[in-house]
PDB file of C-alpha atoms and ligand atoms in Angstrom:
ATOM      1  CA  MET A   1      66.796  50.752  20.149  1.00  0.00           C
ATOM      2  CA  ILE A   2      68.812  47.687  19.068  1.00  0.00           C
ATOM      3  CA  GLU A   3      72.556  47.857  19.335  1.00  0.00           C
ATOM      4  CA  PHE A   4      75.215  45.276  18.480  1.00  0.00           C
ATOM      5  CA  ILE A   5      78.624  46.110  19.905  1.00  0.00           C
ATOM      6  CA  GLY A   6      81.527  43.926  18.773  1.00  0.00           C
ATOM      7  CA  VAL A   7      79.359  40.812  18.592  1.00  0.00           C
ATOM      8  CA  ASP A   8      80.815  37.399  17.759  1.00  0.00           C
ATOM      9  CA  LYS A   9      78.841  34.165  17.639  1.00  0.00           C
ATOM     10  CA  LYS A  10      80.605  30.853  17.520  1.00  0.00           C
ATOM     11  CA  TYR A  11      78.490  27.698  17.580  1.00  0.00           C
ATOM     12  CA  ALA A  12      79.362  24.780  19.828  1.00  0.00           C
ATOM     13  CA  ASN A  13      80.781  22.862  16.833  1.00  0.00           C
ATOM     14  CA  GLY A  14      83.330  25.623  16.209  1.00  0.00           C
ATOM     15  CA  THR A  15      81.589  27.392  13.312  1.00  0.00           C
ATOM     16  CA  THR A  16      81.986  31.148  13.530  1.00  0.00           C
ATOM     17  CA  ALA A  17      78.668  32.535  12.322  1.00  0.00           C
ATOM     18  CA  LEU A  18      79.116  36.212  13.259  1.00  0.00           C
ATOM     19  CA  GLN A  19      82.268  38.247  13.585  1.00  0.00           C
ATOM     20  CA  ASP A  20      82.606  41.713  15.069  1.00  0.00           C
ATOM     21  CA  ILE A  21      79.099  42.922  14.282  1.00  0.00           C
ATOM     22  CA  ASN A  22      78.476  46.589  15.111  1.00  0.00           C
ATOM     23  CA  LEU A  23      75.021  47.960  14.317  1.00  0.00           C
ATOM     24  CA  THR A  24      72.429  50.374  15.599  1.00  0.00           C
ATOM     25  CA  ILE A  25      68.804  49.972  14.538  1.00  0.00           C
ATOM     26  CA  GLU A  26      66.341  52.704  15.508  1.00  0.00           C
ATOM     27  CA  GLN A  27      62.704  52.211  16.466  1.00  0.00           C
ATOM     28  CA  GLY A  28      60.479  52.053  13.398  1.00  0.00           C
ATOM     29  CA  GLU A  29      63.125  51.051  10.858  1.00  0.00           C
ATOM     30  CA  PHE A  30      62.396  48.407   8.224  1.00  0.00           C
ATOM     31  CA  VAL A  31      65.663  46.532   7.806  1.00  0.00           C
ATOM     32  CA  ALA A  32      66.314  43.696   5.384  1.00  0.00           C
ATOM     33  CA  VAL A  33      69.285  41.448   6.067  1.00  0.00           C
ATOM     34  CA  ILE A  34      70.561  39.972   2.843  1.00  0.00           C
ATOM     35  CA  GLY A  35      73.370  37.619   1.897  1.00  0.00           C
ATOM     36  CA  LEU A  36      74.072  34.143   0.575  1.00  0.00           C
ATOM     37  CA  SER A  37      72.915  31.014   2.334  1.00  0.00           C
ATOM     38  CA  GLY A  38      75.164  30.374   5.337  1.00  0.00           C
ATOM     39  CA  ALA A  39      76.253  34.016   5.582  1.00  0.00           C
ATOM     40  CA  GLY A  40      74.902  34.379   9.139  1.00  0.00           C
ATOM     41  CA  LYS A  41      71.565  36.158   8.556  1.00  0.00           C
ATOM     42  CA  SER A  42      69.474  33.814  10.634  1.00  0.00           C
ATOM     43  CA  THR A  43      72.026  33.752  13.442  1.00  0.00           C
ATOM     44  CA  LEU A  44      72.083  37.549  13.512  1.00  0.00           C
ATOM     45  CA  ILE A  45      68.323  37.785  13.904  1.00  0.00           C
ATOM     46  CA  ARG A  46      68.120  35.004  16.471  1.00  0.00           C
ATOM     47  CA  CYS A  47      70.692  36.606  18.732  1.00  0.00           C
ATOM     48  CA  ILE A  48      68.392  39.611  19.162  1.00  0.00           C
ATOM     49  CA  ASN A  49      65.774  37.650  21.102  1.00  0.00           C
ATOM     50  CA  ARG A  50      68.262  35.255  22.688  1.00  0.00           C
ATOM     51  CA  ILE A  51      67.298  32.156  20.748  1.00  0.00           C
ATOM     52  CA  HIS A  52      71.071  32.007  20.442  1.00  0.00           C
ATOM     53  CA  GLY A  53      73.522  33.368  22.947  1.00  0.00           C
ATOM     54  CA  ILE A  54      76.549  35.268  21.736  1.00  0.00           C
ATOM     55  CA  THR A  55      80.183  34.479  22.323  1.00  0.00           C
ATOM     56  CA  LYS A  56      81.603  37.984  22.548  1.00  0.00           C
ATOM     57  CA  GLY A  57      80.390  41.581  22.640  1.00  0.00           C
ATOM     58  CA  THR A  58      77.065  43.048  23.735  1.00  0.00           C
ATOM     59  CA  ILE A  59      73.548  43.264  22.338  1.00  0.00           C
ATOM     60  CA  ILE A  60      71.352  45.974  23.819  1.00  0.00           C
ATOM     61  CA  VAL A  61      67.625  46.033  23.094  1.00  0.00           C
ATOM     62  CA  ASP A  62      65.750  48.990  24.521  1.00  0.00           C
ATOM     63  CA  LYS A  63      68.444  49.611  27.145  1.00  0.00           C
ATOM     64  CA  VAL A  64      68.451  45.935  28.197  1.00  0.00           C
ATOM     65  CA  ASP A  65      71.668  43.919  27.913  1.00  0.00           C
ATOM     66  CA  VAL A  66      70.231  40.808  26.289  1.00  0.00           C
ATOM     67  CA  SER A  67      73.044  38.448  27.404  1.00  0.00           C
ATOM     68  CA  LYS A  68      72.382  39.255  31.053  1.00  0.00           C
ATOM     69  CA  LEU A  69      68.727  38.181  31.012  1.00  0.00           C
ATOM     70  CA  LYS A  70      67.842  35.051  32.929  1.00  0.00           C
ATOM     71  CA  GLY A  71      64.901  32.627  33.046  1.00  0.00           C
ATOM     72  CA  ARG A  72      61.633  34.484  33.524  1.00  0.00           C
ATOM     73  CA  ASP A  73      63.091  37.753  32.304  1.00  0.00           C
ATOM     74  CA  ILE A  74      63.970  36.133  28.966  1.00  0.00           C
ATOM     75  CA  ARG A  75      60.347  35.099  28.484  1.00  0.00           C
ATOM     76  CA  LYS A  76      59.097  38.557  29.437  1.00  0.00           C
ATOM     77  CA  PHE A  77      61.598  40.177  27.100  1.00  0.00           C
ATOM     78  CA  ARG A  78      60.561  37.915  24.216  1.00  0.00           C
ATOM     79  CA  ARG A  79      56.937  38.967  24.588  1.00  0.00           C
ATOM     80  CA  ARG A  80      57.916  42.383  23.227  1.00  0.00           C
ATOM     81  CA  ILE A  81      59.589  40.910  20.193  1.00  0.00           C
ATOM     82  CA  GLY A  82      57.463  39.147  17.615  1.00  0.00           C
ATOM     83  CA  MET A  83      59.037  36.346  15.627  1.00  0.00           C
ATOM     84  CA  ILE A  84      57.909  35.170  12.201  1.00  0.00           C
ATOM     85  CA  PHE A  85      59.301  32.014  10.622  1.00  0.00           C
ATOM     86  CA  GLN A  86      59.400  30.628   7.106  1.00  0.00           C
ATOM     87  CA  SER A  87      57.276  27.681   8.244  1.00  0.00           C
ATOM     88  CA  PHE A  88      54.560  29.845   9.936  1.00  0.00           C
ATOM     89  CA  ASN A  89      54.644  27.736  13.164  1.00  0.00           C
ATOM     90  CA  LEU A  90      50.860  27.633  13.560  1.00  0.00           C
ATOM     91  CA  VAL A  91      48.673  25.123  15.360  1.00  0.00           C
ATOM     92  CA  THR A  92      47.191  23.635  12.223  1.00  0.00           C
ATOM     93  CA  ARG A  93      44.245  21.703  13.649  1.00  0.00           C
ATOM     94  CA  THR A  94      42.376  24.653  15.067  1.00  0.00           C
ATOM     95  CA  SER A  95      40.853  27.926  13.934  1.00  0.00           C
ATOM     96  CA  VAL A  96      42.602  31.093  12.855  1.00  0.00           C
ATOM     97  CA  ILE A  97      41.324  33.029  15.859  1.00  0.00           C
ATOM     98  CA  ASN A  98      42.559  30.393  18.296  1.00  0.00           C
ATOM     99  CA  ASN A  99      45.993  30.705  16.762  1.00  0.00           C
ATOM    100  CA  VAL A 100      45.980  34.421  17.490  1.00  0.00           C
ATOM    101  CA  LEU A 101      44.535  34.006  20.978  1.00  0.00           C
ATOM    102  CA  VAL A 102      47.265  31.605  22.083  1.00  0.00           C
ATOM    103  CA  SER A 103      49.723  34.487  21.973  1.00  0.00           C
ATOM    104  CA  PHE A 104      48.068  35.940  25.084  1.00  0.00           C
ATOM    105  CA  VAL A 105      48.887  32.937  27.239  1.00  0.00           C
ATOM    106  CA  PRO A 106      52.120  31.417  25.925  1.00  0.00           C
ATOM    107  CA  GLU A 107      52.876  29.795  29.268  1.00  0.00           C
ATOM    108  CA  LEU A 108      49.733  27.619  29.411  1.00  0.00           C
ATOM    109  CA  PRO A 109      49.554  24.100  27.996  1.00  0.00           C
ATOM    110  CA  MET A 110      47.813  23.950  24.627  1.00  0.00           C
ATOM    111  CA  TRP A 111      44.617  22.278  25.849  1.00  0.00           C
ATOM    112  CA  ARG A 112      44.032  25.086  28.329  1.00  0.00           C
ATOM    113  CA  LYS A 113      44.730  27.710  25.701  1.00  0.00           C
ATOM    114  CA  LEU A 114      42.027  26.208  23.538  1.00  0.00           C
ATOM    115  CA  ALA A 115      39.516  25.707  26.338  1.00  0.00           C
ATOM    116  CA  GLY A 116      38.093  29.210  26.256  1.00  0.00           C
ATOM    117  CA  VAL A 117      40.242  30.945  28.843  1.00  0.00           C
ATOM    118  CA  PHE A 118      40.161  34.221  26.968  1.00  0.00           C
ATOM    119  CA  THR A 119      38.493  37.485  27.909  1.00  0.00           C
ATOM    120  CA  LYS A 120      36.235  39.436  25.597  1.00  0.00           C
ATOM    121  CA  GLN A 121      38.905  42.116  25.376  1.00  0.00           C
ATOM    122  CA  GLN A 122      41.463  39.578  24.181  1.00  0.00           C
ATOM    123  CA  LYS A 123      39.041  38.296  21.581  1.00  0.00           C
ATOM    124  CA  ILE A 124      38.472  41.809  20.293  1.00  0.00           C
ATOM    125  CA  LYS A 125      42.216  42.404  20.138  1.00  0.00           C
ATOM    126  CA  ALA A 126      42.690  39.169  18.196  1.00  0.00           C
ATOM    127  CA  LEU A 127      39.994  40.125  15.702  1.00  0.00           C
ATOM    128  CA  GLU A 128      41.538  43.580  15.303  1.00  0.00           C
ATOM    129  CA  ALA A 129      44.885  41.983  14.503  1.00  0.00           C
ATOM    130  CA  LEU A 130      43.254  39.750  11.880  1.00  0.00           C
ATOM    131  CA  ASP A 131      41.557  42.794  10.394  1.00  0.00           C
ATOM    132  CA  LYS A 132      44.894  44.613  10.207  1.00  0.00           C
ATOM    133  CA  VAL A 133      46.316  41.904   7.940  1.00  0.00           C
ATOM    134  CA  GLY A 134      43.131  41.566   5.899  1.00  0.00           C
ATOM    135  CA  ILE A 135      41.941  38.102   6.951  1.00  0.00           C
ATOM    136  CA  LEU A 136      39.169  38.913   9.394  1.00  0.00           C
ATOM    137  CA  ASP A 137      36.756  36.904   7.240  1.00  0.00           C
ATOM    138  CA  LYS A 138      38.860  33.777   7.919  1.00  0.00           C
ATOM    139  CA  ALA A 139      38.722  34.084  11.723  1.00  0.00           C
ATOM    140  CA  PHE A 140      36.703  30.899  12.235  1.00  0.00           C
ATOM    141  CA  VAL A 141      38.236  28.826   9.484  1.00  0.00           C
ATOM    142  CA  ARG A 142      40.691  26.059  10.332  1.00  0.00           C
ATOM    143  CA  VAL A 143      44.231  27.189   9.662  1.00  0.00           C
ATOM    144  CA  ASP A 144      45.077  24.167   7.526  1.00  0.00           C
ATOM    145  CA  GLN A 145      42.393  25.212   5.041  1.00  0.00           C
ATOM    146  CA  LEU A 146      44.209  28.448   4.254  1.00  0.00           C
ATOM    147  CA  SER A 147      46.805  29.136   1.579  1.00  0.00           C
ATOM    148  CA  GLY A 148      50.444  29.654   2.537  1.00  0.00           C
ATOM    149  CA  GLY A 149      50.127  33.420   2.241  1.00  0.00           C
ATOM    150  CA  GLN A 150      47.043  33.481   4.422  1.00  0.00           C
ATOM    151  CA  GLN A 151      48.806  31.304   7.002  1.00  0.00           C
ATOM    152  CA  GLN A 152      51.720  33.691   7.127  1.00  0.00           C
ATOM    153  CA  ARG A 153      49.267  36.536   7.712  1.00  0.00           C
ATOM    154  CA  VAL A 154      47.761  34.570  10.610  1.00  0.00           C
ATOM    155  CA  ALA A 155      51.268  34.304  12.055  1.00  0.00           C
ATOM    156  CA  LEU A 156      51.659  38.044  11.600  1.00  0.00           C
ATOM    157  CA  ALA A 157      48.322  38.711  13.331  1.00  0.00           C
ATOM    158  CA  ARG A 158      49.360  36.450  16.206  1.00  0.00           C
ATOM    159  CA  THR A 159      52.498  38.504  16.599  1.00  0.00           C
ATOM    160  CA  LEU A 160      50.588  41.808  16.400  1.00  0.00           C
ATOM    161  CA  ALA A 161      48.223  40.723  19.154  1.00  0.00           C
ATOM    162  CA  GLN A 162      51.282  40.696  21.407  1.00  0.00           C
ATOM    163  CA  SER A 163      51.736  44.464  20.749  1.00  0.00           C
ATOM    164  CA  PRO A 164      55.432  44.055  19.957  1.00  0.00           C
ATOM    165  CA  ASP A 165      57.960  46.866  19.536  1.00  0.00           C
ATOM    166  CA  ILE A 166      59.977  44.760  17.129  1.00  0.00           C
ATOM    167  CA  ILE A 167      59.168  42.001  14.660  1.00  0.00           C
ATOM    168  CA  LEU A 168      61.943  39.633  13.638  1.00  0.00           C
ATOM    169  CA  ALA A 169      61.158  37.728  10.468  1.00  0.00           C
ATOM    170  CA  ASP A 170      63.326  34.829   9.344  1.00  0.00           C
ATOM    171  CA  GLU A 171      62.760  34.274   5.605  1.00  0.00           C
ATOM    172  CA  PRO A 172      59.012  34.923   5.895  1.00  0.00           C
ATOM    173  CA  ILE A 173      58.317  34.636   2.177  1.00  0.00           C
ATOM    174  CA  ALA A 174      60.758  31.875   1.259  1.00  0.00           C
ATOM    175  CA  SER A 175      58.012  29.296   0.775  1.00  0.00           C
ATOM    176  CA  LEU A 176      55.503  31.602  -0.951  1.00  0.00           C
ATOM    177  CA  ASP A 177      54.929  32.300  -4.632  1.00  0.00           C
ATOM    178  CA  PRO A 178      55.830  35.762  -6.008  1.00  0.00           C
ATOM    179  CA  VAL A 179      52.287  37.173  -5.932  1.00  0.00           C
ATOM    180  CA  THR A 180      51.567  35.978  -2.391  1.00  0.00           C
ATOM    181  CA  SER A 181      55.004  37.158  -1.278  1.00  0.00           C
ATOM    182  CA  ARG A 182      54.087  40.709  -2.193  1.00  0.00           C
ATOM    183  CA  ILE A 183      50.785  40.549  -0.332  1.00  0.00           C
ATOM    184  CA  VAL A 184      52.644  39.446   2.798  1.00  0.00           C
ATOM    185  CA  MET A 185      55.366  42.066   2.283  1.00  0.00           C
ATOM    186  CA  ASP A 186      52.661  44.734   1.911  1.00  0.00           C
ATOM    187  CA  ASP A 187      51.365  43.683   5.329  1.00  0.00           C
ATOM    188  CA  PHE A 188      54.817  43.984   6.867  1.00  0.00           C
ATOM    189  CA  LYS A 189      55.222  47.429   5.338  1.00  0.00           C
ATOM    190  CA  LYS A 190      51.825  48.564   6.555  1.00  0.00           C
ATOM    191  CA  ILE A 191      52.481  47.361  10.080  1.00  0.00           C
ATOM    192  CA  ASN A 192      55.901  48.997  10.051  1.00  0.00           C
ATOM    193  CA  LYS A 193      54.653  52.365   8.849  1.00  0.00           C
ATOM    194  CA  GLU A 194      51.279  52.589  10.586  1.00  0.00           C
ATOM    195  CA  MET A 195      52.242  51.113  13.938  1.00  0.00           C
ATOM    196  CA  ASN A 196      55.905  52.176  14.043  1.00  0.00           C
ATOM    197  CA  ILE A 197      56.960  48.591  14.780  1.00  0.00           C
ATOM    198  CA  SER A 198      60.584  47.893  13.792  1.00  0.00           C
ATOM    199  CA  VAL A 199      60.902  45.091  11.261  1.00  0.00           C
ATOM    200  CA  ILE A 200      64.138  43.164  10.864  1.00  0.00           C
ATOM    201  CA  MET A 201      63.846  40.599   8.155  1.00  0.00           C
ATOM    202  CA  ASN A 202      66.116  37.995   6.582  1.00  0.00           C
ATOM    203  CA  ILE A 203      65.356  37.624   2.970  1.00  0.00           C
ATOM    204  CA  HIS A 204      67.194  36.123   0.054  1.00  0.00           C
ATOM    205  CA  HIS A 205      65.027  37.827  -2.608  1.00  0.00           C
ATOM    206  CA  VAL A 206      67.234  40.873  -3.073  1.00  0.00           C
ATOM    207  CA  GLU A 207      64.809  42.638  -5.411  1.00  0.00           C
ATOM    208  CA  ILE A 208      61.959  42.416  -2.921  1.00  0.00           C
ATOM    209  CA  ALA A 209      64.261  43.528  -0.101  1.00  0.00           C
ATOM    210  CA  LEU A 210      65.245  46.622  -2.081  1.00  0.00           C
ATOM    211  CA  GLU A 211      61.655  47.413  -2.872  1.00  0.00           C
ATOM    212  CA  TYR A 212      60.267  47.155   0.639  1.00  0.00           C
ATOM    213  CA  ALA A 213      63.005  47.821   3.175  1.00  0.00           C
ATOM    214  CA  ASP A 214      64.353  51.266   4.059  1.00  0.00           C
ATOM    215  CA  ARG A 215      67.715  49.900   5.017  1.00  0.00           C
ATOM    216  CA  ILE A 216      69.752  46.957   3.787  1.00  0.00           C
ATOM    217  CA  ILE A 217      72.340  45.111   5.822  1.00  0.00           C
ATOM    218  CA  GLY A 218      74.480  42.829   3.697  1.00  0.00           C
ATOM    219  CA  ILE A 219      76.215  39.932   5.439  1.00  0.00           C
ATOM    220  CA  ARG A 220      79.023  37.833   4.032  1.00  0.00           C
ATOM    221  CA  LYS A 221      80.787  35.111   6.006  1.00  0.00           C
ATOM    222  CA  GLY A 222      79.526  36.501   9.292  1.00  0.00           C
ATOM    223  CA  GLU A 223      80.565  40.081   8.650  1.00  0.00           C
ATOM    224  CA  VAL A 224      78.635  43.174   7.650  1.00  0.00           C
ATOM    225  CA  VAL A 225      79.762  44.113   4.142  1.00  0.00           C
ATOM    226  CA  PHE A 226      77.070  46.683   3.400  1.00  0.00           C
ATOM    227  CA  ASP A 227      74.845  48.839   5.556  1.00  0.00           C
ATOM    228  CA  GLY A 228      72.833  51.647   4.038  1.00  0.00           C
ATOM    229  CA  PRO A 229      69.650  52.748   2.331  1.00  0.00           C
ATOM    230  CA  SER A 230      68.170  50.468  -0.333  1.00  0.00           C
ATOM    231  CA  SER A 231      68.941  53.052  -3.012  1.00  0.00           C
ATOM    232  CA  LYS A 232      72.690  52.733  -2.398  1.00  0.00           C
ATOM    233  CA  VAL A 233      72.954  48.967  -2.779  1.00  0.00           C
ATOM    234  CA  THR A 234      75.436  47.841  -5.405  1.00  0.00           C
ATOM    235  CA  GLN A 235      75.932  44.407  -6.887  1.00  0.00           C
ATOM    236  CA  GLY A 236      77.644  41.566  -5.124  1.00  0.00           C
ATOM    237  CA  ILE A 237      76.494  41.417  -1.514  1.00  0.00           C
TER     238      ILE A 237
HETATM  239  P1  LIG B 301      71.967  32.177   6.862  1.00  0.00           P
HETATM  240  O1  LIG B 301      70.779  32.493   7.667  1.00  0.00           O
HETATM  241  O2  LIG B 301      72.599  33.380   6.246  1.00  0.00           O
HETATM  242  O3  LIG B 301      71.738  31.085   5.861  1.00  0.00           O
HETATM  243  P2  LIG B 301      72.964  30.977   9.309  1.00  0.00           P
HETATM  244  O4  LIG B 301      72.952  32.047  10.325  1.00  0.00           O
HETATM  245  O5  LIG B 301      71.873  29.976   9.311  1.00  0.00           O
HETATM  246  O6  LIG B 301      73.097  31.634   7.859  1.00  0.00           O
HETATM  247  O7  LIG B 301      74.334  30.175   9.427  1.00  0.00           O
HETATM  248  C1  LIG B 301      75.615  30.807   9.530  1.00  0.00           C
HETATM  249  C2  LIG B 301      76.663  29.734   9.699  1.00  0.00           C
HETATM  250  O8  LIG B 301      76.462  29.076  10.953  1.00  0.00           O
HETATM  251  C3  LIG B 301      76.629  28.634   8.654  1.00  0.00           C
HETATM  252  O9  LIG B 301      77.946  28.207   8.429  1.00  0.00           O
HETATM  253  C4  LIG B 301      75.805  27.555   9.306  1.00  0.00           C
HETATM  254  O10 LIG B 301      76.135  26.289   8.795  1.00  0.00           O
HETATM  255  C5  LIG B 301      76.219  27.687  10.765  1.00  0.00           C
HETATM  256  N1  LIG B 301      75.168  27.273  11.711  1.00  0.00           N
HETATM  257  C6  LIG B 301      73.898  27.732  11.759  1.00  0.00           C
HETATM  258  N2  LIG B 301      73.229  27.182  12.795  1.00  0.00           N
HETATM  259  C7  LIG B 301      74.112  26.360  13.424  1.00  0.00           C
HETATM  260  C8  LIG B 301      74.031  25.516  14.582  1.00  0.00           C
HETATM  261  N3  LIG B 301      72.927  25.405  15.317  1.00  0.00           N
HETATM  262  N4  LIG B 301      75.152  24.824  14.932  1.00  0.00           N
HETATM  263  C9  LIG B 301      76.280  24.954  14.207  1.00  0.00           C
HETATM  264  N5  LIG B 301      76.417  25.738  13.116  1.00  0.00           N
HETATM  265  C10 LIG B 301      75.355  26.424  12.730  1.00  0.00           C
HETATM  266  P1  LIG B 302      74.506  26.968  20.650  1.00  0.00           P
HETATM  267  O1  LIG B 302      76.005  27.083  20.557  1.00  0.00           O
HETATM  268  O2  LIG B 302      73.997  25.573  20.709  1.00  0.00           O
HETATM  269  O3  LIG B 302      73.781  27.837  19.681  1.00  0.00           O
HETATM  270  P2  LIG B 302      73.698  29.023  22.405  1.00  0.00           P
HETATM  271  O4  LIG B 302      74.916  29.853  22.523  1.00  0.00           O
HETATM  272  O5  LIG B 302      72.656  29.497  21.500  1.00  0.00           O
HETATM  273  O6  LIG B 302      74.154  27.562  22.064  1.00  0.00           O
HETATM  274  O7  LIG B 302      73.056  28.824  23.831  1.00  0.00           O
HETATM  275  C1  LIG B 302      73.113  27.614  24.545  1.00  0.00           C
HETATM  276  C2  LIG B 302      72.278  27.773  25.802  1.00  0.00           C
HETATM  277  O8  LIG B 302      72.861  28.746  26.682  1.00  0.00           O
HETATM  278  C3  LIG B 302      70.870  28.255  25.521  1.00  0.00           C
HETATM  279  O9  LIG B 302      69.959  27.561  26.325  1.00  0.00           O
HETATM  280  C4  LIG B 302      70.893  29.723  25.863  1.00  0.00           C
HETATM  281  O10 LIG B 302      69.643  30.191  26.325  1.00  0.00           O
HETATM  282  C5  LIG B 302      71.948  29.787  26.951  1.00  0.00           C
HETATM  283  N1  LIG B 302      72.688  31.037  26.842  1.00  0.00           N
HETATM  284  C6  LIG B 302      73.168  31.554  25.718  1.00  0.00           C
HETATM  285  N2  LIG B 302      73.784  32.700  25.944  1.00  0.00           N
HETATM  286  C7  LIG B 302      73.705  32.937  27.263  1.00  0.00           C
HETATM  287  C8  LIG B 302      74.155  33.986  28.119  1.00  0.00           C
HETATM  288  N3  LIG B 302      74.821  35.045  27.638  1.00  0.00           N
HETATM  289  N4  LIG B 302      73.886  33.909  29.424  1.00  0.00           N
HETATM  290  C9  LIG B 302      73.219  32.851  29.903  1.00  0.00           C
HETATM  291  N5  LIG B 302      72.762  31.819  29.156  1.00  0.00           N
HETATM  292  C10 LIG B 302      73.003  31.857  27.854  1.00  0.00           C
END
């Protein structure tokens, strides 16, 4: 499903963020990428959907060589990969449902997205996604009136409405308290197991990673230093 073959990533300023990464991730896996700050976790995730290009090697996603994609094909490709950020990236001055609906028309300017261009079918799909993450009752509330955990679940619903094969999550619980973190992680787990969507998540809470993920990839200084089931993780990644 996702394959890294001899991947290096060097940033324009000369920093080597990834070095000789070789990985295969199958459809439906829940993978946590762990490691110290600066280890290369975020870079690793962002190379999968071409936010960053790579310097050497090949990344294959669903038989597509990611480095070879151009222009429109990149946008099409990204539609199949959901992305969740630490900062939620929501449109704060509008309702929850509008935030989910915008995922159907990413290419339109915001004012058109909010001007009721959606079909009934899209609205139903958006409400279903909100139901899946347990915040259907908030559909018509303004996003900025929700708690951090609820906002992250809106972001997750927005991603689900896209019907992705893969969700990439870059420190999704880093700004949430421990209780809320678990509610959000429960949603990720549910989506992963019930919908067979692959989840690849950067997370610096090792304990939570071990509890929720099936597989742990440990990164240190741009290299994979551990790759295996959560039960086999030893100290010091
Ligand atoms: P992590 O997610 O594990 O904290 P990152 O992938 O963000 O690590 O960073 C890996 C390395 O690449 C670090 O040394 C970081 O400073 C560097 N880095 C990250 N983004 C950039 C960038 N846009 N330009 C230059 N260096 C970067
Ligand atoms: P940076 O070193 O600043 O992170 P990147 O390597 O992420 O730069 O990419 C710089 C620009 O080049 C981006 O706009 C990206 O879309 C484009 N790009 C990256 N990799 C490729 C590639 N393999 N083929 C074509 N364009 C690429």
